């Protein structure tokens, strides 16, 4: 998720979204509670990118 944060700080929404999606898959497989939080971040990135 560190790479996703870096991409987000640089304003690269496409790369950030992709990295967060990769992290979400891993978290879902591990049944990690942070999965929902990452899903919300992805939704916010997509909404921002579509403006």
mmCIF file of C-alpha atoms in Angstrom:
data_model
loop_
_atom_site.group_PDB
_atom_site.id
_atom_site.type_symbol
_atom_site.label_atom_id
_atom_site.label_comp_id
_atom_site.label_asym_id
_atom_site.label_seq_id
_atom_site.Cartn_x
_atom_site.Cartn_y
_atom_site.Cartn_z
ATOM 1 C CA UNK A 1 0.000 0.000 0.000
ATOM 2 C CA UNK A 2 3.036 2.219 0.324
ATOM 3 C CA UNK A 3 3.378 2.417 -3.446
ATOM 4 C CA UNK A 4 -0.290 3.360 -3.708
ATOM 5 C CA UNK A 5 0.175 6.189 -1.213
ATOM 6 C CA UNK A 6 3.189 7.479 -3.121
ATOM 7 C CA UNK A 7 1.283 7.462 -6.413
ATOM 8 C CA UNK A 8 -1.607 9.254 -4.752
ATOM 9 C CA UNK A 9 0.709 11.938 -3.361
ATOM 10 C CA UNK A 10 2.124 12.457 -6.862
ATOM 11 C CA UNK A 11 -1.399 12.853 -8.220
ATOM 12 C CA UNK A 12 -1.259 9.682 -10.322
ATOM 13 C CA UNK A 13 -4.795 8.481 -9.669
ATOM 14 C CA UNK A 14 -4.637 5.669 -12.224
ATOM 15 C CA UNK A 15 -1.533 4.096 -10.662
ATOM 16 C CA UNK A 16 -2.837 4.663 -7.137
ATOM 17 C CA UNK A 17 -6.133 2.971 -7.968
ATOM 18 C CA UNK A 18 -4.336 -0.018 -9.473
ATOM 19 C CA UNK A 19 -2.023 -0.421 -6.472
ATOM 20 C CA UNK A 20 -4.922 -0.142 -4.031
ATOM 21 C CA UNK A 21 -6.845 -2.769 -6.040
ATOM 22 C CA UNK A 22 -3.856 -5.110 -5.796
ATOM 23 C CA UNK A 23 -3.689 -4.509 -2.041
ATOM 24 C CA UNK A 24 -7.445 -5.089 -1.724
ATOM 25 C CA UNK A 25 -7.144 -8.509 -3.359
ATOM 26 C CA UNK A 26 -4.448 -9.536 -0.888
ATOM 27 C CA UNK A 27 -6.413 -8.215 2.076
ATOM 28 C CA UNK A 28 -9.570 -10.008 0.920
ATOM 29 C CA UNK A 29 -7.660 -13.295 0.597
ATOM 30 C CA UNK A 30 -6.321 -12.857 4.129
ATOM 31 C CA UNK A 31 -9.779 -11.859 5.423
ATOM 32 C CA UNK A 32 -8.161 -8.694 6.791
ATOM 33 C CA UNK A 33 -10.493 -6.093 8.270
ATOM 34 C CA UNK A 34 -8.657 -3.324 6.364
ATOM 35 C CA UNK A 35 -10.215 -4.606 3.125
ATOM 36 C CA UNK A 36 -13.321 -2.430 3.562
ATOM 37 C CA UNK A 37 -11.204 0.649 4.229
ATOM 38 C CA UNK A 38 -9.180 0.067 1.057
ATOM 39 C CA UNK A 39 -12.391 -0.435 -0.923
ATOM 40 C CA UNK A 40 -13.597 2.979 0.269
ATOM 41 C CA UNK A 41 -10.300 4.556 -0.793
ATOM 42 C CA UNK A 42 -10.630 2.971 -4.251
ATOM 43 C CA UNK A 43 -14.178 4.316 -4.589
ATOM 44 C CA UNK A 44 -13.040 7.820 -3.645
ATOM 45 C CA UNK A 45 -10.131 7.687 -6.112
ATOM 46 C CA UNK A 46 -12.437 6.562 -8.916
ATOM 47 C CA UNK A 47 -14.957 9.299 -8.146
ATOM 48 C CA UNK A 48 -12.198 11.906 -8.120
ATOM 49 C CA UNK A 49 -10.727 10.608 -11.379
ATOM 50 C CA UNK A 50 -14.127 10.815 -13.084
ATOM 51 C CA UNK A 51 -14.640 14.497 -12.290
#
